[in-house]
CSV table of C-alpha atoms and ligand atoms in Angstrom, one decimal:
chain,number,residue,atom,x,y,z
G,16,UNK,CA,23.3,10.1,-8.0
G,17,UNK,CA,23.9,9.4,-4.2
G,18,UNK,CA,20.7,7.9,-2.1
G,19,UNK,CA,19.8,6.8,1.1
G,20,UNK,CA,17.5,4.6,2.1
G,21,UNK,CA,15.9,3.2,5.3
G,22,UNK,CA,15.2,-0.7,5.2
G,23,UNK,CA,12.3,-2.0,7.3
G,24,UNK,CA,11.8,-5.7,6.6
G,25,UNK,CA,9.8,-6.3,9.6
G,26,UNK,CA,8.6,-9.8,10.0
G,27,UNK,CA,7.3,-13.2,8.5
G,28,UNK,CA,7.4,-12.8,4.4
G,29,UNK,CA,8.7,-9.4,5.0
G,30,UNK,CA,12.1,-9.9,5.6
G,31,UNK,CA,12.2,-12.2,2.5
G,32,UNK,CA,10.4,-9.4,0.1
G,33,UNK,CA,12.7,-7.1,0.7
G,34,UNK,CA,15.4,-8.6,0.5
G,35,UNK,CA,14.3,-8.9,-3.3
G,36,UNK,CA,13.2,-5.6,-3.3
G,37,UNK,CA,16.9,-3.8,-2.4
G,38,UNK,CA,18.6,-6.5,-5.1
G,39,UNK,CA,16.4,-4.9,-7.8
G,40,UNK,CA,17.6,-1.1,-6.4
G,41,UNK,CA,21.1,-2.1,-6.4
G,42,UNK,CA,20.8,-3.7,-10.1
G,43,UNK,CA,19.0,0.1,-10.9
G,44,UNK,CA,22.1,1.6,-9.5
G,45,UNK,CA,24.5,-0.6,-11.7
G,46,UNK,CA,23.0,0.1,-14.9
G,47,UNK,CA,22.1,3.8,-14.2
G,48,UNK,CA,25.2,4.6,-12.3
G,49,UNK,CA,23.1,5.4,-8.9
G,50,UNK,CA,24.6,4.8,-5.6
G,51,UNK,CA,22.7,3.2,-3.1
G,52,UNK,CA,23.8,3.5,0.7
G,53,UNK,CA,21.2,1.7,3.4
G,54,UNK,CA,19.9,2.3,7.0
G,55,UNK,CA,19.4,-1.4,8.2
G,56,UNK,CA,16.2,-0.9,11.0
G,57,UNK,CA,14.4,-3.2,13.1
G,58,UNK,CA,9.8,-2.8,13.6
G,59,UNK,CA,7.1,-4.6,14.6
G,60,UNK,CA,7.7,-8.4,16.2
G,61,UNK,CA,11.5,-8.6,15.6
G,62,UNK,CA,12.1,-5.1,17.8
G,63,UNK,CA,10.0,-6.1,20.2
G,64,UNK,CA,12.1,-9.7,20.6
G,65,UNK,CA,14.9,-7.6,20.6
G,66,UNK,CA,14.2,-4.1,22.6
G,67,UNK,CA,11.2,-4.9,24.5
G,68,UNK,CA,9.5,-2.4,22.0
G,69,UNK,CA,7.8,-2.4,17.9
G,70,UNK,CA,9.9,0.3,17.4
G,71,UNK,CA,12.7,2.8,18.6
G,72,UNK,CA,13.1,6.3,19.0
G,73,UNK,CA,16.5,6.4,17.3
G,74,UNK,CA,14.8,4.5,14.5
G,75,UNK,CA,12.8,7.1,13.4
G,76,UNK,CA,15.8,9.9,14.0
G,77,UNK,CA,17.5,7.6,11.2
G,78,UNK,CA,14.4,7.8,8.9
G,79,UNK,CA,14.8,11.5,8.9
G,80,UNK,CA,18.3,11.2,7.4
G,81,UNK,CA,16.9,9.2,4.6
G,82,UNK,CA,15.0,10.1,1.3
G,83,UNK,CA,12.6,7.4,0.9
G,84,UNK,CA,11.6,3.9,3.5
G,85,UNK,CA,11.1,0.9,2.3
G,86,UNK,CA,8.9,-1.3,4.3
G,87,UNK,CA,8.1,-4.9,4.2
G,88,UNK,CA,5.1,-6.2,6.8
G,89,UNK,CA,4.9,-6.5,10.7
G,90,UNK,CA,3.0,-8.9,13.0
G,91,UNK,CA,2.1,-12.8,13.3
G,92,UNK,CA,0.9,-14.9,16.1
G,93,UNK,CA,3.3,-15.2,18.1
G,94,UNK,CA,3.0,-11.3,19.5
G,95,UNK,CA,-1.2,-11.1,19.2
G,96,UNK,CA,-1.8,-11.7,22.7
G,97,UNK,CA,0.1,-8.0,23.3
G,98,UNK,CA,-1.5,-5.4,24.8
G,99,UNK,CA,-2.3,-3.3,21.7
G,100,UNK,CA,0.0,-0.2,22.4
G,101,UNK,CA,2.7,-2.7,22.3
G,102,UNK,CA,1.8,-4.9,19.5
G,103,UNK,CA,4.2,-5.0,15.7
G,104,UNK,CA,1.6,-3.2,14.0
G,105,UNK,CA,2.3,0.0,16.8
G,106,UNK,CA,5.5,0.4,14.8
G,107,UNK,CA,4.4,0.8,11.4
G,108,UNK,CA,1.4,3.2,12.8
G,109,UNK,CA,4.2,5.3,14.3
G,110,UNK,CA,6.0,6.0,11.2
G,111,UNK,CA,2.8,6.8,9.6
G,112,UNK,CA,1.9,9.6,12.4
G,113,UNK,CA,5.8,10.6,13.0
G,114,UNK,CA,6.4,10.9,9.1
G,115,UNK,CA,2.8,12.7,8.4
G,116,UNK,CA,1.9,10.2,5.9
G,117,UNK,CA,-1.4,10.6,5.7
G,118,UNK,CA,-2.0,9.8,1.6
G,119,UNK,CA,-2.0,6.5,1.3
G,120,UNK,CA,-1.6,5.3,-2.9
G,121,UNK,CA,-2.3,1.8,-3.6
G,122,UNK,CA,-2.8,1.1,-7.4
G,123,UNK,CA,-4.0,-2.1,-8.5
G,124,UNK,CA,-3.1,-2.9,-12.6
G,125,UNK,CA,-3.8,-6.4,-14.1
G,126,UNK,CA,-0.7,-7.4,-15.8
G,127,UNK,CA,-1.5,-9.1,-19.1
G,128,UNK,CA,0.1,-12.4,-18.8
G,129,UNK,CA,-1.9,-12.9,-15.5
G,130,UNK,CA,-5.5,-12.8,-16.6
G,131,UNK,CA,-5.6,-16.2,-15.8
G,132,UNK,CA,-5.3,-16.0,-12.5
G,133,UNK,CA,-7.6,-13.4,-11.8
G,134,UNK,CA,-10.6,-14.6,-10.1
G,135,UNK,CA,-12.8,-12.1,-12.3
G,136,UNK,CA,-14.6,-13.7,-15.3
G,137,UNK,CA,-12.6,-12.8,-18.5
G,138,UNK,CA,-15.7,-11.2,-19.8
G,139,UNK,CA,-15.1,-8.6,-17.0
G,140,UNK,CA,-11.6,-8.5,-16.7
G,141,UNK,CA,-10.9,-7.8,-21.0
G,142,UNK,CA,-12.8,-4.6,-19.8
G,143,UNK,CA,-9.9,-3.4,-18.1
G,144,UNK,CA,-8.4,-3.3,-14.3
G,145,UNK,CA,-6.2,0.0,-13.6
G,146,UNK,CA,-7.2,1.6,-10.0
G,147,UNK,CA,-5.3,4.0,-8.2
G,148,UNK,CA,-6.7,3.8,-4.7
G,149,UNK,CA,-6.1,6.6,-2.5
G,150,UNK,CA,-6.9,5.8,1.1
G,151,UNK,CA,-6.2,8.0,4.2
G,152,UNK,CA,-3.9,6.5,6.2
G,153,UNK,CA,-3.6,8.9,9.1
G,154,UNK,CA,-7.6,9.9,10.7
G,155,UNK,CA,-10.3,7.8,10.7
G,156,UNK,CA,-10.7,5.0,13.1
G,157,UNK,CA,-7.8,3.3,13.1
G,158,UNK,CA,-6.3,6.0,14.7
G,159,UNK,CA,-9.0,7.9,17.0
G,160,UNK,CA,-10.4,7.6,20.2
G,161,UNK,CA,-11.0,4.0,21.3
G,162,UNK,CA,-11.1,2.3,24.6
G,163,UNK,CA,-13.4,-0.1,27.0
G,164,UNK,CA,-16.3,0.9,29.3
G,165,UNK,CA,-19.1,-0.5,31.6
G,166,UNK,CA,-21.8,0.1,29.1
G,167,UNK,CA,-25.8,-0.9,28.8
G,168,UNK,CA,-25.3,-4.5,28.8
G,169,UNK,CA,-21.7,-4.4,30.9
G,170,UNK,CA,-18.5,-4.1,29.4
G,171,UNK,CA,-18.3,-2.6,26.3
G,172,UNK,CA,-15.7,-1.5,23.6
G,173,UNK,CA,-15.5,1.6,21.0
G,174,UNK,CA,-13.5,2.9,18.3
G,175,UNK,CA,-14.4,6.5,16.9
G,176,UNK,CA,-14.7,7.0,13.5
G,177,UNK,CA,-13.8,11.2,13.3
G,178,UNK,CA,-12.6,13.4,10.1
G,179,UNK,CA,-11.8,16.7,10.2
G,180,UNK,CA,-12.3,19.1,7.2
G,181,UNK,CA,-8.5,20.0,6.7
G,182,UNK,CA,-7.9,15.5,6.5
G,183,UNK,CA,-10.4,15.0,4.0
G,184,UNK,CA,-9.0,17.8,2.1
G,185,UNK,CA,-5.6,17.4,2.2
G,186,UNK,CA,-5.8,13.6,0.9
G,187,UNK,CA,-8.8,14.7,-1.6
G,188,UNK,CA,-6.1,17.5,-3.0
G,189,UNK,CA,-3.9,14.2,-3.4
G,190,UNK,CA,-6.6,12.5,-5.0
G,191,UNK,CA,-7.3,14.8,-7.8
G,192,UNK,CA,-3.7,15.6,-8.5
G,193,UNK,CA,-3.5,12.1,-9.4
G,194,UNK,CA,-6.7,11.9,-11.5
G,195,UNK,CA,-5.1,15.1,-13.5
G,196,UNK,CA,-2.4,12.4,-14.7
G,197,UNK,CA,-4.5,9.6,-15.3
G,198,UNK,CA,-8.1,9.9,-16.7
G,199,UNK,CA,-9.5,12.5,-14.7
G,200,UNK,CA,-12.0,10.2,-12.7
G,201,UNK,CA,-12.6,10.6,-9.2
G,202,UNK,CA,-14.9,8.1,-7.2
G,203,UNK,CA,-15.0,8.8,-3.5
G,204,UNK,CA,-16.2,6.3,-1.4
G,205,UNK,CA,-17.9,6.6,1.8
G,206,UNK,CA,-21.1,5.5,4.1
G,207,UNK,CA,-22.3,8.8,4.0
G,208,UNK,CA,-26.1,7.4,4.6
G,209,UNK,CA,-25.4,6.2,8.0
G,210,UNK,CA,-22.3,8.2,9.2
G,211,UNK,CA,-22.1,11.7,10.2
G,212,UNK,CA,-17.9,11.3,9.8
G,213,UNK,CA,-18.8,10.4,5.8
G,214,UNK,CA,-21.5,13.3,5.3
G,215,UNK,CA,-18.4,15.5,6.4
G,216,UNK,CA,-16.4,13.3,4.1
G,217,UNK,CA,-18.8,13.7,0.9
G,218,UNK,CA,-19.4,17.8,1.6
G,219,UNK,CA,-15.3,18.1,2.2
G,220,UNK,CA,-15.0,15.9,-1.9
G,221,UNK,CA,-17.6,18.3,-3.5
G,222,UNK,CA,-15.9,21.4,-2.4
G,223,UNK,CA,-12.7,20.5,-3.5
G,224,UNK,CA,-13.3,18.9,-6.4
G,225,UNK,CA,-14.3,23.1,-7.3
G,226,UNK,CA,-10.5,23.5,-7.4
G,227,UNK,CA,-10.7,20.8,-10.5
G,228,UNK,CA,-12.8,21.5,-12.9
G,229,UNK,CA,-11.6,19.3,-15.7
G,230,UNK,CA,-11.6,15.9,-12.7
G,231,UNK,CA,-15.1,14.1,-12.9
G,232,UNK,CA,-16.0,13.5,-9.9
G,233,UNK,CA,-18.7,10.6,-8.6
G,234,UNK,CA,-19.7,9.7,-4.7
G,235,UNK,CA,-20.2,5.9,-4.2
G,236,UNK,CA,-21.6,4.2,-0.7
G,237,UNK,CA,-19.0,1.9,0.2
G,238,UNK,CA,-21.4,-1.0,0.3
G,239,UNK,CA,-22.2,-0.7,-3.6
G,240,UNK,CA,-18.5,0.2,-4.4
G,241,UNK,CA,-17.3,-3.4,-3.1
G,242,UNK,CA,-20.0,-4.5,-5.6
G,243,UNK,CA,-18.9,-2.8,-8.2
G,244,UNK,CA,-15.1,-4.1,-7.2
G,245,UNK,CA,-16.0,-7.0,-8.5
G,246,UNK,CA,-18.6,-6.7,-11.4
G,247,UNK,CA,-17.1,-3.5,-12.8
G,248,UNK,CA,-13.9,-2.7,-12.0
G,249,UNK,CA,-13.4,-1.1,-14.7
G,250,UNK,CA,-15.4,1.6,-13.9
G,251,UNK,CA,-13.0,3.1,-11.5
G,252,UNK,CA,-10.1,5.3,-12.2
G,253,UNK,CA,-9.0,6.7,-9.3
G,254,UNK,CA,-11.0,5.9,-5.9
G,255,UNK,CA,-10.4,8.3,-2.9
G,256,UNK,CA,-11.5,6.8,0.6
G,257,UNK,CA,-11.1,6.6,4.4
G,258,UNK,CA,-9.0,4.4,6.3
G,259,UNK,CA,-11.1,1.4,7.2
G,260,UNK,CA,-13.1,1.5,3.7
G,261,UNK,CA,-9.6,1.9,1.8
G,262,UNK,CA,-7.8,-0.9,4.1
G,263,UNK,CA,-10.4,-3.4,2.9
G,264,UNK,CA,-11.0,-2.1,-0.8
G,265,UNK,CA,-7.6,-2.1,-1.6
G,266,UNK,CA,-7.3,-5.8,-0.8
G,267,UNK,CA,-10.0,-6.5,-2.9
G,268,UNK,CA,-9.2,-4.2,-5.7
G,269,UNK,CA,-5.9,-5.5,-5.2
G,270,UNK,CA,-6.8,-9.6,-6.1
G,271,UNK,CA,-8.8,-9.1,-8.7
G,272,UNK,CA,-4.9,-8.3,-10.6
G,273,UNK,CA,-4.6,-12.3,-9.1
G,274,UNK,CA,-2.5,-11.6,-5.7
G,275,UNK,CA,-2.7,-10.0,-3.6
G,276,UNK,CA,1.6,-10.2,-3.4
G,277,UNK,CA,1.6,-8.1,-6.6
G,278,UNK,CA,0.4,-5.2,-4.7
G,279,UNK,CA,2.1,-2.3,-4.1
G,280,UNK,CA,1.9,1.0,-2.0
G,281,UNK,CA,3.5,4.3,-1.5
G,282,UNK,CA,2.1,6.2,1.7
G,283,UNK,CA,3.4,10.0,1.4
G,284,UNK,CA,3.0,13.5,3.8
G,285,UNK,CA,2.5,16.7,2.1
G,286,UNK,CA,6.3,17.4,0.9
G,287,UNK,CA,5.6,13.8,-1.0
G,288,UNK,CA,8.2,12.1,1.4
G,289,UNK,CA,7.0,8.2,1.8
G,290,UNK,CA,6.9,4.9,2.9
G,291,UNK,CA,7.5,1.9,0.4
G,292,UNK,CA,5.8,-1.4,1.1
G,293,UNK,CA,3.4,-4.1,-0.3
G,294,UNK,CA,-0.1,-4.4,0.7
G,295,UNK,CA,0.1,-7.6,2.0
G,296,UNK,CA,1.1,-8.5,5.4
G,297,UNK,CA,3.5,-10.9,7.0
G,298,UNK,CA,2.0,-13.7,5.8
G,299,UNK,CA,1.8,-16.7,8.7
G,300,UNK,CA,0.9,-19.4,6.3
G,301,UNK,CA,4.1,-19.2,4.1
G,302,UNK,CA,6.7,-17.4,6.1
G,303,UNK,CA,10.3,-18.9,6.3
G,304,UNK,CA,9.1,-21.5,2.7
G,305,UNK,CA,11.2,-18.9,0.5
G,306,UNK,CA,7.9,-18.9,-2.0
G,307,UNK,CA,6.6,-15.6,-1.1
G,308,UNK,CA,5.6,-13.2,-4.2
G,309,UNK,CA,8.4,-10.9,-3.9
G,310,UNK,CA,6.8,-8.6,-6.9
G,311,UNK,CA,4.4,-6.2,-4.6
G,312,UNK,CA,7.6,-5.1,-3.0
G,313,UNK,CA,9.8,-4.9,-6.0
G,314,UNK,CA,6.9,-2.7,-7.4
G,315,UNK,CA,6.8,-0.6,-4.3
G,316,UNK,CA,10.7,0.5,-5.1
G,317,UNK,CA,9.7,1.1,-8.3
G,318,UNK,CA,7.0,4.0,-7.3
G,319,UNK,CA,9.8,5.1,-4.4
G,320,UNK,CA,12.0,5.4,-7.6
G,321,UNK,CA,9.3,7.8,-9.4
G,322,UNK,CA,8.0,9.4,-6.6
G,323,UNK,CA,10.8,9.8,-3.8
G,324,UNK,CA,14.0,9.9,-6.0
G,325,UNK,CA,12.5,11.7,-9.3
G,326,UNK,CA,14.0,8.7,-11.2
G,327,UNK,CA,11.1,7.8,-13.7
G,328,UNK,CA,13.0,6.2,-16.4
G,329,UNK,CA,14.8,3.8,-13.9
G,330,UNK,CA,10.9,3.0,-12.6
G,331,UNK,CA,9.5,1.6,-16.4
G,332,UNK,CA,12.7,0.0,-16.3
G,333,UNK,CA,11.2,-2.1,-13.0
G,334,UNK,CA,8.0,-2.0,-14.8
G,335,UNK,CA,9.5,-3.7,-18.4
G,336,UNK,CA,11.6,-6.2,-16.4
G,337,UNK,CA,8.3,-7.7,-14.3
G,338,UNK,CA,6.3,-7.7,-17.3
G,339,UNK,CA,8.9,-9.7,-19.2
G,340,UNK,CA,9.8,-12.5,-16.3
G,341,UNK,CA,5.7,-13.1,-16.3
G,342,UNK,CA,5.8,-13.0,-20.1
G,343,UNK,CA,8.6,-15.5,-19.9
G,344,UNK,CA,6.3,-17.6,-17.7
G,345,UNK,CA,7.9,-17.4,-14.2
G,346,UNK,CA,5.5,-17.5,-11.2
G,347,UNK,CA,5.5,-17.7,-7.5
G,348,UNK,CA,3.1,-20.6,-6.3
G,349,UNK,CA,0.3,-17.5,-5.0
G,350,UNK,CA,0.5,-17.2,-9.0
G,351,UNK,CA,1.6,-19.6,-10.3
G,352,UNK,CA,-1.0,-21.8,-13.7
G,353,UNK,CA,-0.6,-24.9,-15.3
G,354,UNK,CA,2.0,-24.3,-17.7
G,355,UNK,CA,3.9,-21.7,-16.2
G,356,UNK,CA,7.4,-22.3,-14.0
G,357,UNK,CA,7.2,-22.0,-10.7
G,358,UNK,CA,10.1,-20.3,-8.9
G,359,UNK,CA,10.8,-19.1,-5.0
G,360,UNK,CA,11.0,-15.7,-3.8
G,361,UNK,CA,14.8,-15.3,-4.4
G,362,UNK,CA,14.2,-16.5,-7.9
G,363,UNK,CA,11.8,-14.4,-8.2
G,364,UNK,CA,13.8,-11.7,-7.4
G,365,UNK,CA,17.0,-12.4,-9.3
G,366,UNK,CA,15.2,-13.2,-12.5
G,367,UNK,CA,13.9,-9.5,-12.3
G,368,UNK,CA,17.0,-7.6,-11.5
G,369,UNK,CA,18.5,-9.6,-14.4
G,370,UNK,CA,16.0,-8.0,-16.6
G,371,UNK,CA,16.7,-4.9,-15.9
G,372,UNK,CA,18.3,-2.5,-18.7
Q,11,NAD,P1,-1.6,-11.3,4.8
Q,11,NAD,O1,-1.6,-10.3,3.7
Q,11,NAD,O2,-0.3,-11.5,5.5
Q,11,NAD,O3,-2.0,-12.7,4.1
Q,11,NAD,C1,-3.2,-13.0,3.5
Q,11,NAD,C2,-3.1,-14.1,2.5
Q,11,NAD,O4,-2.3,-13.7,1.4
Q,11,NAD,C3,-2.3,-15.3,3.1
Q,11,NAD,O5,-2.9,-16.5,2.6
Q,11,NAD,C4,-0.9,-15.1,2.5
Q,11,NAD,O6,-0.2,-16.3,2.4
Q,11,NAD,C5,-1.2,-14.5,1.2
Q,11,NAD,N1,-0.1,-13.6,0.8
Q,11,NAD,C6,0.2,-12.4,1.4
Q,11,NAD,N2,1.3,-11.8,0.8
Q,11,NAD,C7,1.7,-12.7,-0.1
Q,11,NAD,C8,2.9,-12.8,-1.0
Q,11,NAD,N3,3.7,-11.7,-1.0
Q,11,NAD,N4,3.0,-13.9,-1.7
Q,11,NAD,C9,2.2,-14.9,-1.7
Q,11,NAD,N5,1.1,-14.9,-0.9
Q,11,NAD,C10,0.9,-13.9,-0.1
Q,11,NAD,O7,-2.8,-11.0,5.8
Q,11,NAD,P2,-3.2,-11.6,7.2
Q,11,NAD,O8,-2.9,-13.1,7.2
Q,11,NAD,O9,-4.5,-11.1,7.5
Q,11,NAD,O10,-2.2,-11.0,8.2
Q,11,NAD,C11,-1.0,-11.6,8.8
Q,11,NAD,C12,-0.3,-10.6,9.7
Q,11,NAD,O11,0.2,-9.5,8.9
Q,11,NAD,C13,-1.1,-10.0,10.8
Q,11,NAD,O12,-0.3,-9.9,11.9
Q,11,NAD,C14,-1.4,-8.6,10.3
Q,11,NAD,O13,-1.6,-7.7,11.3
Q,11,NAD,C15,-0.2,-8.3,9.5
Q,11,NAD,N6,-0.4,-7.3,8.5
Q,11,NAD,C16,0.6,-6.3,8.4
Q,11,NAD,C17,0.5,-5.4,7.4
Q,11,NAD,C18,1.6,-4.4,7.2
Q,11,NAD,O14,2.6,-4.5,7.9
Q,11,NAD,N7,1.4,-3.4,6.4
Q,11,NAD,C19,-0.5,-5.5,6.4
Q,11,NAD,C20,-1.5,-6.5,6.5
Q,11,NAD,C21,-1.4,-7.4,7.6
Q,12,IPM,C1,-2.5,-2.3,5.8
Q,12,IPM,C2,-2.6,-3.1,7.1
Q,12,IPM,C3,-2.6,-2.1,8.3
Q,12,IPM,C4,-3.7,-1.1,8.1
Q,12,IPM,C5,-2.7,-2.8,9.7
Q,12,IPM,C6,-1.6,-3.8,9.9
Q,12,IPM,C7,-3.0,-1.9,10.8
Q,12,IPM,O1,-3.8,-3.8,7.1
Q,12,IPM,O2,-1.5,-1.6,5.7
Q,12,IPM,O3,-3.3,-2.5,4.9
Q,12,IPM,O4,-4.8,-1.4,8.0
Q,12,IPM,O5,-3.4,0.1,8.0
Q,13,MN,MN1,-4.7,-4.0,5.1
């Protein structure tokens, strides 16, 4: 089948990660007979060196021509001093409100061959680690009302933490869909004992959940759920959340798995059309060494595969072909053991897309 896809790399590791990421689609499209064809697009720092801007008009106009986007990361140093409207990270939080994508996936599965490197205790981890965080990625506080003001004790700055009814139900619908497939366990998270934006949250959860019976569902105050991130894990199934609680859960579900560049996303609007990219971000520390994990972003293709392009058997196939390059001991340095062969991000990447049959 014919597809088109719009490539984002951004900045820093991202550019490197996807590179990775579009030599695994175009080994899919070899072996399954799939053609491929690519909108090349500039966000975050890069456009704004370029066009004075994180992101252009014409940009997202090509997006809409496409069926899935595959994202890497935007931002760094050298563009923090920006006023905020103009900074990278403008650009990514454009697509999300242009493209409606307000359901934010992010699962976090602990491959077997990298216990090890989990910072759990084994007696924790053998328990099991397979999360499917839903976060909203469209209300909340990141995206409300914020701004400076002569306050009590002179200047002052807000942010507003706001959720309607018809966003926490939407993304809760999302939520128990995806506990129907899996084990039918919904925690939501919230801070329901302090906020009034989190009582509306919880009320929003209850009454929905009606609509699915057969979906267990538990509240959890965000406060103990980052406990129980760590000394249960394996308690959660499927963990439905805000913006600001989701942003920092998932990185902590996400390195208990070991790194947080195994991570993966999807971010999807109501006809399930998305935006690929890892977790992680641009990564200041290690951009331009060529060690990046590349693996968060060659997952993220896989679930655009699956959920954007209905191509399930050509997603396990992205699946079998990272478990066997870890079970044949190749690691990035972020997870990389004594024992084990280290390799760079274009290594990385290769040795996957030969794997794949
Ligand atoms: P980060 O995720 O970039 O890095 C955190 C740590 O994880 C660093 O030590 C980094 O080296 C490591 N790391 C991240 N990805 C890795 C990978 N693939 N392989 C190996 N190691 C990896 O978070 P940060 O340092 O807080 O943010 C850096 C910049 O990225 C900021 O400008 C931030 O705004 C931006 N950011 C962008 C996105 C996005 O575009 N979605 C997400 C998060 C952060
Ligand atoms: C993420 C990032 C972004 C977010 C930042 C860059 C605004 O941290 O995708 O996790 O929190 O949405
Ligand atoms: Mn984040």
């Amino acid at each position: 089948m014919d597809f088109k896809i719009a490539i984002i790399p951004g900045d820093g590791i991202g550019v490197d990660v996807v590179s990775e990421g579009v030599k695994v689609l175009e080994r899919i499209g070899e072996v399954y007979g799939h053609n491929f064809k690519y909108e090349h697009m500039l966000v975050g720092g890069c456009c704004i060196d370029k066009h004075g801007t994180p992101i252009m008009d014409e940009s997202i106009e090509k997006c809409k021509s496409c069926d899935a986007i595959l994202f890497g990361a935007v931002g760094g140093p050298k563009w923090d001093a920006l006023p905020r409207e103009q900074r990278p990270e403008r650009g990514l939080a454009r697509l999300r409100r242009e493209f409606n994508l307000f359901a934010n996936l992010r699962p976090a599965k602990i491959y077997e061959d990298l216990k090890d490197k989990s910072p759990l205790k084994n007696s924790i981890i053998e328990k099991g680690i397979d999360i499917m965080l839903i976060r909203d990625l469209t209300g909340g506080i990141y995206f409300n009302e914020k701004g400076r003001r002569e306050g009590k004790y002179g200047l002052e700055a807000y942010d507003v933490e706001c959720y309607s009814v018809m966003e926490v139900t939407r993304v809760a619908k999302k939520a128990f869909e995806l506990a129907l497939q899996r084990k039918k366990r919904v925690i939501s998270v919230d801070k329901s004992n302090a906020l009034e934006s989190s009582k509306i949250w919880r009320d929003t959860v209850t009454e929905v959940a009606k609509e699915y019976p057969e979906v267990e569902l538990k509240h959890m105050l965000v406060d103990k759920a980052a406990m129980e991130l760590a000394c249960n894990p394996s308690i959660f199934d499927v963990i439905l959340t805000t913006s600001i609680f989701g942003d920092i859960l998932s990185d902590e579900a996400g390195v208990t798995t070991g790194s947080v560049g195994m991570l993966a996303s999807a971010s999807l609007n109501e006809n399930n059309f998305g935006l690929y990219e890892p977790i992680h971000g641009t990564a200041p520390d290690i951009a331009g060494k060529g060690i990046a994990n590349p693996l968060a972003t060659i997952v993220s293709v896989a679930m655009m595969l699956e959920i954007a392009l209905n191509l399930p058997k050509e997603a396990a196939a992205i699946d079998r072909a990272i478990k066997q390059v870890l079970s044949e001991g190749y690691r990035t340095p972020d997870i990389y053991t004594e024992g084990t062969k280290k390799v760079t991000t274009i290594e990385m990447g290769t040795l996957t897309a030969a794997k794949i049959s």
